[in-house]
Amino acid sequence: SQQGEEDPQALSIQEGENATMNCSYKTSINNLQWYRQNSGRGLVHLILIRSNEREKHSGRLRVTLDTSKKSSSLLITASRAADTASYFCATDVLNTGNQFYFGTGTSLTVIP
Amino acid sequence: ETGVTQSPTHLIKTRGQQVTLRCSSQSGHNTVSWYQQALGQGPQFIFQYYREEENGRGNFPPRFSGLQFPNYSSELNVNALELDDSALYLCASRPGSNRSNYGYTFGSGTRLTVV
C-alpha cells in the first residue's frame, strides 16, 4: 500500500512558471525525500529533509515539511521543459529500519 | 561511481514460471531495496536487505524472495508468476548504517511482462 499521496496527480505549466506539488503521508517519519522519474525509467533522488527540519533548498528546488500535518511540498522555481517528469515523495518510516514508502506521484508537464 | 545496474532490462515470461532479476549496487552501498512499479503507479516496497540480511518487507507474498551477496549485489526471485506481476522492478541502494539519512540510488529497472 502507498504510504504517501501526492497532489495534484497531474500539473501542466508554461516554461518559466513555478510548480508546486504536495505530499501527505500517514505515519511518523525519520525523513522525507523527493524523487523524479522520467518516462518509466529509474528514479533520481532530488532532496532529503529530516523530520526536525522545516524547509530546505537545493538550486531551484524548495521543500517544506510540516510533521504536525504530515505533509510536505516541493516547489520548482523557473521551470524548464527538461523538468517534465513524474515526481514522487518517499517517506523513511520511523521504526522500520529505514524502509522507504513512495506516494502516488505528480506528473508534471512543462510546456516550452 | 558506477551507479546501480540491473539485468536484464526487459523480460517476457509465461504465467507459472519463475524469474530471477539481478542488481549490482553502487560501490560502497550496503543497503539494497527492491520495488515493484505498475504502470501509472508509485513504486511499491517489496523488501530491503542490509549486510546480507532481510530487515524489512512490504505487503508481498512469500513467492517474492531475495538475496544479498557479500559484495552487496542482490537478486529478486519471483516464483509461480501471475499476470499481475507484470511491472517495472526497481533496485535501489544506499550507503550507511541502519539509521542513516541518505537518499537511494536507483537502477533503470527491469521491465517484466507475464503472458
mmCIF file of C-alpha atoms in Angstrom:
data_model
loop_
_atom_site.group_PDB
_atom_site.id
_atom_site.type_symbol
_atom_site.label_atom_id
_atom_site.label_comp_id
_atom_site.label_asym_id
_atom_site.label_seq_id
_atom_site.Cartn_x
_atom_site.Cartn_y
_atom_site.Cartn_z
ATOM 1 C CA SER A 1 0.000 0.000 0.000
ATOM 2 C CA GLN A 2 1.131 3.566 -0.645
ATOM 3 C CA GLN A 3 2.293 5.493 2.383
ATOM 4 C CA GLY A 4 2.001 8.895 0.753
ATOM 5 C CA GLU A 5 -0.232 10.685 -1.652
ATOM 6 C CA GLU A 6 0.799 13.497 -3.982
ATOM 7 C CA ASP A 7 -1.434 16.298 -5.080
ATOM 8 C CA PRO A 8 -2.181 17.209 -7.817
ATOM 9 C CA GLN A 9 -1.983 13.994 -9.818
ATOM 10 C CA ALA A 10 -1.092 15.981 -12.918
ATOM 11 C CA LEU A 11 0.165 19.524 -13.457
ATOM 12 C CA SER A 12 0.776 21.416 -16.684
ATOM 13 C CA ILE A 13 2.575 24.794 -16.694
ATOM 14 C CA GLN A 14 4.418 27.122 -19.047
ATOM 15 C CA GLU A 15 8.192 27.276 -19.049
ATOM 16 C CA GLY A 16 9.411 29.852 -16.542
ATOM 17 C CA GLU A 17 6.490 29.396 -14.171
ATOM 18 C CA ASN A 18 6.769 27.820 -10.732
ATOM 19 C CA ALA A 19 5.433 24.332 -9.991
ATOM 20 C CA THR A 20 4.200 23.258 -6.572
ATOM 21 C CA MET A 21 3.476 19.676 -5.600
ATOM 22 C CA ASN A 22 2.166 18.464 -2.265
ATOM 23 C CA CYS A 23 2.610 15.195 -0.419
ATOM 24 C CA SER A 24 0.616 13.860 2.510
ATOM 25 C CA TYR A 25 1.650 10.797 4.484
ATOM 26 C CA LYS A 26 0.235 8.654 7.239
ATOM 27 C CA THR A 27 2.798 7.715 9.909
ATOM 28 C CA SER A 28 5.775 9.185 11.771
ATOM 29 C CA ILE A 29 8.947 9.529 9.748
ATOM 30 C CA ASN A 30 12.732 9.872 10.048
ATOM 31 C CA ASN A 31 12.908 11.915 6.880
ATOM 32 C CA LEU A 32 11.067 12.629 3.654
ATOM 33 C CA GLN A 33 12.625 12.586 0.208
ATOM 34 C CA TRP A 34 11.595 13.686 -3.259
ATOM 35 C CA TYR A 35 12.450 11.781 -6.413
ATOM 36 C CA ARG A 36 11.996 12.424 -10.123
ATOM 37 C CA GLN A 37 11.238 9.773 -12.730
ATOM 38 C CA ASN A 38 11.464 10.294 -16.480
ATOM 39 C CA SER A 39 9.270 8.098 -18.692
ATOM 40 C CA GLY A 40 9.253 4.881 -16.651
ATOM 41 C CA ARG A 41 12.988 4.852 -16.018
ATOM 42 C CA GLY A 42 14.777 4.708 -12.671
ATOM 43 C CA LEU A 43 14.141 7.341 -10.039
ATOM 44 C CA VAL A 44 16.580 10.157 -9.335
ATOM 45 C CA HIS A 45 16.998 11.458 -5.793
ATOM 46 C CA LEU A 46 16.355 15.213 -5.607
ATOM 47 C CA ILE A 47 16.361 16.276 -1.969
ATOM 48 C CA LEU A 48 16.023 14.933 1.573
ATOM 49 C CA ILE A 49 14.505 16.771 4.529
ATOM 50 C CA ARG A 50 14.844 15.433 8.053
ATOM 51 C CA SER A 51 11.901 15.259 10.445
ATOM 52 C CA ASN A 52 13.368 18.077 12.580
ATOM 53 C CA GLU A 53 13.753 20.423 9.589
ATOM 54 C CA ARG A 54 11.025 22.679 8.250
ATOM 55 C CA GLU A 55 12.487 23.938 4.979
ATOM 56 C CA LYS A 56 15.342 23.054 2.661
ATOM 57 C CA HIS A 57 16.681 24.464 -0.603
ATOM 58 C CA SER A 58 18.695 22.932 -3.407
ATOM 59 C CA GLY A 59 19.189 25.008 -6.533
ATOM 60 C CA ARG A 60 15.720 25.686 -7.978
ATOM 61 C CA LEU A 61 14.084 23.291 -5.504
ATOM 62 C CA ARG A 62 12.485 24.258 -2.222
ATOM 63 C CA VAL A 63 10.998 21.659 0.089
ATOM 64 C CA THR A 64 8.904 22.252 3.193
ATOM 65 C CA LEU A 65 7.876 19.757 5.836
ATOM 66 C CA ASP A 66 5.082 20.035 8.404
ATOM 67 C CA THR A 67 5.198 16.957 10.633
ATOM 68 C CA SER A 68 2.153 18.091 12.622
ATOM 69 C CA LYS A 69 0.069 17.961 9.440
ATOM 70 C CA LYS A 70 2.070 15.051 7.987
ATOM 71 C CA SER A 71 2.603 16.951 4.768
ATOM 72 C CA SER A 72 5.357 18.252 2.541
ATOM 73 C CA SER A 73 5.570 20.434 -0.529
ATOM 74 C CA LEU A 74 8.058 20.626 -3.391
ATOM 75 C CA LEU A 75 8.443 23.918 -5.242
ATOM 76 C CA ILE A 76 10.329 24.044 -8.544
ATOM 77 C CA THR A 77 11.062 27.634 -9.498
ATOM 78 C CA ALA A 78 11.590 28.957 -13.042
ATOM 79 C CA SER A 79 10.598 25.636 -14.575
ATOM 80 C CA ARG A 80 12.205 24.293 -17.760
ATOM 81 C CA ALA A 81 10.987 21.821 -20.361
ATOM 82 C CA ALA A 82 13.588 19.373 -19.002
ATOM 83 C CA ASP A 83 11.706 19.351 -15.673
ATOM 84 C CA THR A 84 8.900 17.390 -17.357
ATOM 85 C CA ALA A 85 8.711 14.146 -15.368
ATOM 86 C CA SER A 86 6.835 12.385 -12.587
ATOM 87 C CA TYR A 87 7.688 13.457 -9.054
ATOM 88 C CA PHE A 88 7.329 11.206 -6.022
ATOM 89 C CA CYS A 89 7.678 11.792 -2.329
ATOM 90 C CA ALA A 90 9.129 8.944 -0.273
ATOM 91 C CA THR A 91 8.862 8.631 3.476
ATOM 92 C CA ASP A 92 11.501 6.961 5.613
ATOM 93 C CA VAL A 93 9.083 5.478 8.113
ATOM 94 C CA LEU A 94 10.078 5.534 11.781
ATOM 95 C CA ASN A 95 10.965 2.227 13.446
ATOM 96 C CA THR A 96 11.087 0.255 10.202
ATOM 97 C CA GLY A 97 14.846 0.180 9.678
ATOM 98 C CA ASN A 98 14.831 2.997 7.135
ATOM 99 C CA GLN A 99 12.266 1.489 4.783
ATOM 100 C CA PHE A 100 11.010 3.976 2.236
ATOM 101 C CA TYR A 101 7.441 4.162 1.041
ATOM 102 C CA PHE A 102 6.529 6.106 -2.068
ATOM 103 C CA GLY A 103 3.492 8.163 -2.842
ATOM 104 C CA THR A 104 1.354 8.033 -5.955
ATOM 105 C CA GLY A 105 3.249 10.727 -7.842
ATOM 106 C CA THR A 106 2.582 14.014 -9.627
ATOM 107 C CA SER A 107 3.024 14.105 -13.391
ATOM 108 C CA LEU A 108 4.500 17.488 -14.334
ATOM 109 C CA THR A 109 4.459 18.783 -17.892
ATOM 110 C CA VAL A 110 6.374 21.983 -18.668
ATOM 111 C CA ILE A 111 5.342 23.485 -21.985
ATOM 112 C CA PRO A 112 8.149 25.295 -23.872
ATOM 113 C CA GLU B 1 30.951 5.653 -9.072
ATOM 114 C CA THR B 2 29.347 3.095 -11.373
ATOM 115 C CA GLY B 3 25.788 3.557 -10.128
ATOM 116 C CA VAL B 4 23.223 0.783 -9.781
ATOM 117 C CA THR B 5 22.928 -1.642 -12.684
ATOM 118 C CA GLN B 6 20.077 -4.075 -13.237
ATOM 119 C CA SER B 7 19.744 -7.018 -15.569
ATOM 120 C CA PRO B 8 18.027 -7.882 -17.739
ATOM 121 C CA THR B 9 16.383 -4.661 -18.915
ATOM 122 C CA HIS B 10 13.375 -6.438 -20.391
ATOM 123 C CA LEU B 11 11.965 -9.904 -19.851
ATOM 124 C CA ILE B 12 8.908 -11.839 -21.017
ATOM 125 C CA LYS B 13 7.788 -14.856 -19.001
ATOM 126 C CA THR B 14 4.829 -17.204 -19.042
ATOM 127 C CA ARG B 15 2.376 -17.434 -16.156
ATOM 128 C CA GLY B 16 3.540 -20.045 -13.636
ATOM 129 C CA GLN B 17 7.222 -19.695 -14.470
ATOM 130 C CA GLN B 18 9.952 -18.434 -12.149
ATOM 131 C CA VAL B 19 12.180 -15.405 -12.713
ATOM 132 C CA THR B 20 15.400 -14.034 -11.216
ATOM 133 C CA LEU B 21 16.268 -10.363 -11.514
ATOM 134 C CA ARG B 22 19.749 -9.106 -10.684
ATOM 135 C CA CYS B 23 21.117 -5.899 -9.274
ATOM 136 C CA SER B 24 24.627 -4.613 -8.803
ATOM 137 C CA SER B 25 24.700 -1.961 -6.086
ATOM 138 C CA GLN B 26 26.685 1.227 -6.243
ATOM 139 C CA SER B 27 30.159 0.818 -4.815
ATOM 140 C CA GLY B 28 30.206 1.318 -1.039
ATOM 141 C CA HIS B 29 26.448 0.827 -0.626
ATOM 142 C CA ASN B 30 25.494 -1.888 1.862
ATOM 143 C CA THR B 31 21.707 -1.478 1.836
ATOM 144 C CA VAL B 32 19.551 -2.515 -1.094
ATOM 145 C CA SER B 33 15.814 -2.365 -1.598
ATOM 146 C CA TRP B 34 13.542 -3.709 -4.302
ATOM 147 C CA TYR B 35 10.399 -2.046 -5.563
ATOM 148 C CA GLN B 36 7.598 -3.026 -7.925
ATOM 149 C CA GLN B 37 6.093 -0.273 -10.030
ATOM 150 C CA ALA B 38 2.947 -0.947 -12.019
ATOM 151 C CA LEU B 39 2.145 1.336 -14.931
ATOM 152 C CA GLY B 40 0.979 4.740 -13.726
ATOM 153 C CA GLN B 41 1.585 3.930 -10.063
ATOM 154 C CA GLY B 42 4.208 4.772 -7.478
ATOM 155 C CA PRO B 43 6.870 2.200 -6.555
ATOM 156 C CA GLN B 44 5.702 -0.375 -4.010
ATOM 157 C CA PHE B 45 8.246 -1.561 -1.429
ATOM 158 C CA ILE B 46 8.972 -5.304 -1.709
ATOM 159 C CA PHE B 47 11.843 -5.821 0.729
ATOM 160 C CA GLN B 48 15.142 -4.416 1.969
ATOM 161 C CA TYR B 49 18.493 -6.071 2.695
ATOM 162 C CA TYR B 50 21.210 -4.726 4.958
ATOM 163 C CA ARG B 51 24.533 -6.580 5.110
ATOM 164 C CA GLU B 52 23.037 -9.730 3.566
ATOM 165 C CA GLU B 53 20.044 -9.949 5.919
ATOM 166 C CA GLU B 54 16.449 -9.065 5.098
ATOM 167 C CA ASN B 55 15.443 -6.322 7.524
ATOM 168 C CA GLY B 56 12.118 -5.255 6.156
ATOM 169 C CA ARG B 57 9.339 -6.494 3.912
ATOM 170 C CA GLY B 58 6.336 -4.912 2.294
ATOM 171 C CA ASN B 59 2.970 -6.481 1.586
ATOM 172 C CA PHE B 60 4.150 -9.108 -0.900
ATOM 173 C CA PRO B 61 3.565 -12.891 -0.753
ATOM 174 C CA PRO B 62 6.374 -15.366 0.058
ATOM 175 C CA ARG B 63 6.808 -16.244 -3.609
ATOM 176 C CA PHE B 64 8.746 -12.979 -3.783
ATOM 177 C CA SER B 65 12.140 -13.690 -2.251
ATOM 178 C CA GLY B 66 15.581 -12.187 -2.370
ATOM 179 C CA LEU B 67 19.250 -12.459 -1.610
ATOM 180 C CA GLN B 68 22.068 -10.044 -0.944
ATOM 181 C CA PHE B 69 25.615 -11.267 -1.524
ATOM 182 C CA PRO B 70 28.866 -10.360 0.298
ATOM 183 C CA ASN B 71 29.723 -7.873 -2.457
ATOM 184 C CA TYR B 72 26.280 -6.305 -1.795
ATOM 185 C CA SER B 73 24.866 -7.304 -5.173
ATOM 186 C CA SER B 74 21.343 -8.625 -4.954
ATOM 187 C CA GLU B 75 18.723 -10.847 -6.558
ATOM 188 C CA LEU B 76 14.943 -10.776 -6.621
ATOM 189 C CA ASN B 77 13.250 -14.115 -7.264
ATOM 190 C CA VAL B 78 9.591 -14.498 -8.100
ATOM 191 C CA ASN B 79 8.014 -17.952 -8.243
ATOM 192 C CA ALA B 80 4.729 -19.025 -9.822
ATOM 193 C CA LEU B 81 4.427 -15.845 -11.875
ATOM 194 C CA GLU B 82 0.987 -14.265 -12.215
ATOM 195 C CA LEU B 83 -0.235 -11.828 -14.851
ATOM 196 C CA ASP B 84 -0.402 -9.079 -12.192
ATOM 197 C CA ASP B 85 3.338 -9.436 -11.614
ATOM 198 C CA SER B 86 3.888 -7.560 -14.887
ATOM 199 C CA ALA B 87 5.622 -4.348 -13.830
ATOM 200 C CA LEU B 88 8.859 -2.411 -13.693
ATOM 201 C CA TYR B 89 11.089 -3.821 -10.948
ATOM 202 C CA LEU B 90 13.458 -1.304 -9.443
ATOM 203 C CA CYS B 91 16.531 -1.922 -7.343
ATOM 204 C CA ALA B 92 17.920 0.853 -5.169
ATOM 205 C CA SER B 93 20.990 1.037 -2.956
ATOM 206 C CA ARG B 94 22.349 3.440 -0.384
ATOM 207 C CA PRO B 95 25.275 3.649 1.999
ATOM 208 C CA GLY B 96 25.359 3.879 5.734
ATOM 209 C CA SER B 97 24.057 2.164 8.772
ATOM 210 C CA ASN B 98 20.537 1.156 9.533
ATOM 211 C CA ARG B 99 19.738 4.605 10.832
ATOM 212 C CA SER B 100 21.255 6.828 8.204
ATOM 213 C CA ASN B 101 19.732 9.741 6.374
ATOM 214 C CA TYR B 102 20.714 9.004 2.804
ATOM 215 C CA GLY B 103 18.814 9.009 -0.432
ATOM 216 C CA TYR B 104 18.654 5.940 -2.607
ATOM 217 C CA THR B 105 20.419 5.486 -5.925
ATOM 218 C CA PHE B 106 18.119 3.666 -8.299
ATOM 219 C CA GLY B 107 18.835 1.410 -11.221
ATOM 220 C CA SER B 108 16.963 1.811 -14.510
ATOM 221 C CA GLY B 109 14.787 -1.193 -13.737
ATOM 222 C CA THR B 110 13.762 -4.486 -15.303
ATOM 223 C CA ARG B 111 10.514 -4.442 -17.281
ATOM 224 C CA LEU B 112 8.844 -7.810 -16.644
ATOM 225 C CA THR B 113 5.913 -8.902 -18.781
ATOM 226 C CA VAL B 114 3.996 -12.031 -17.797
ATOM 227 C CA VAL B 115 1.853 -13.554 -20.544
#
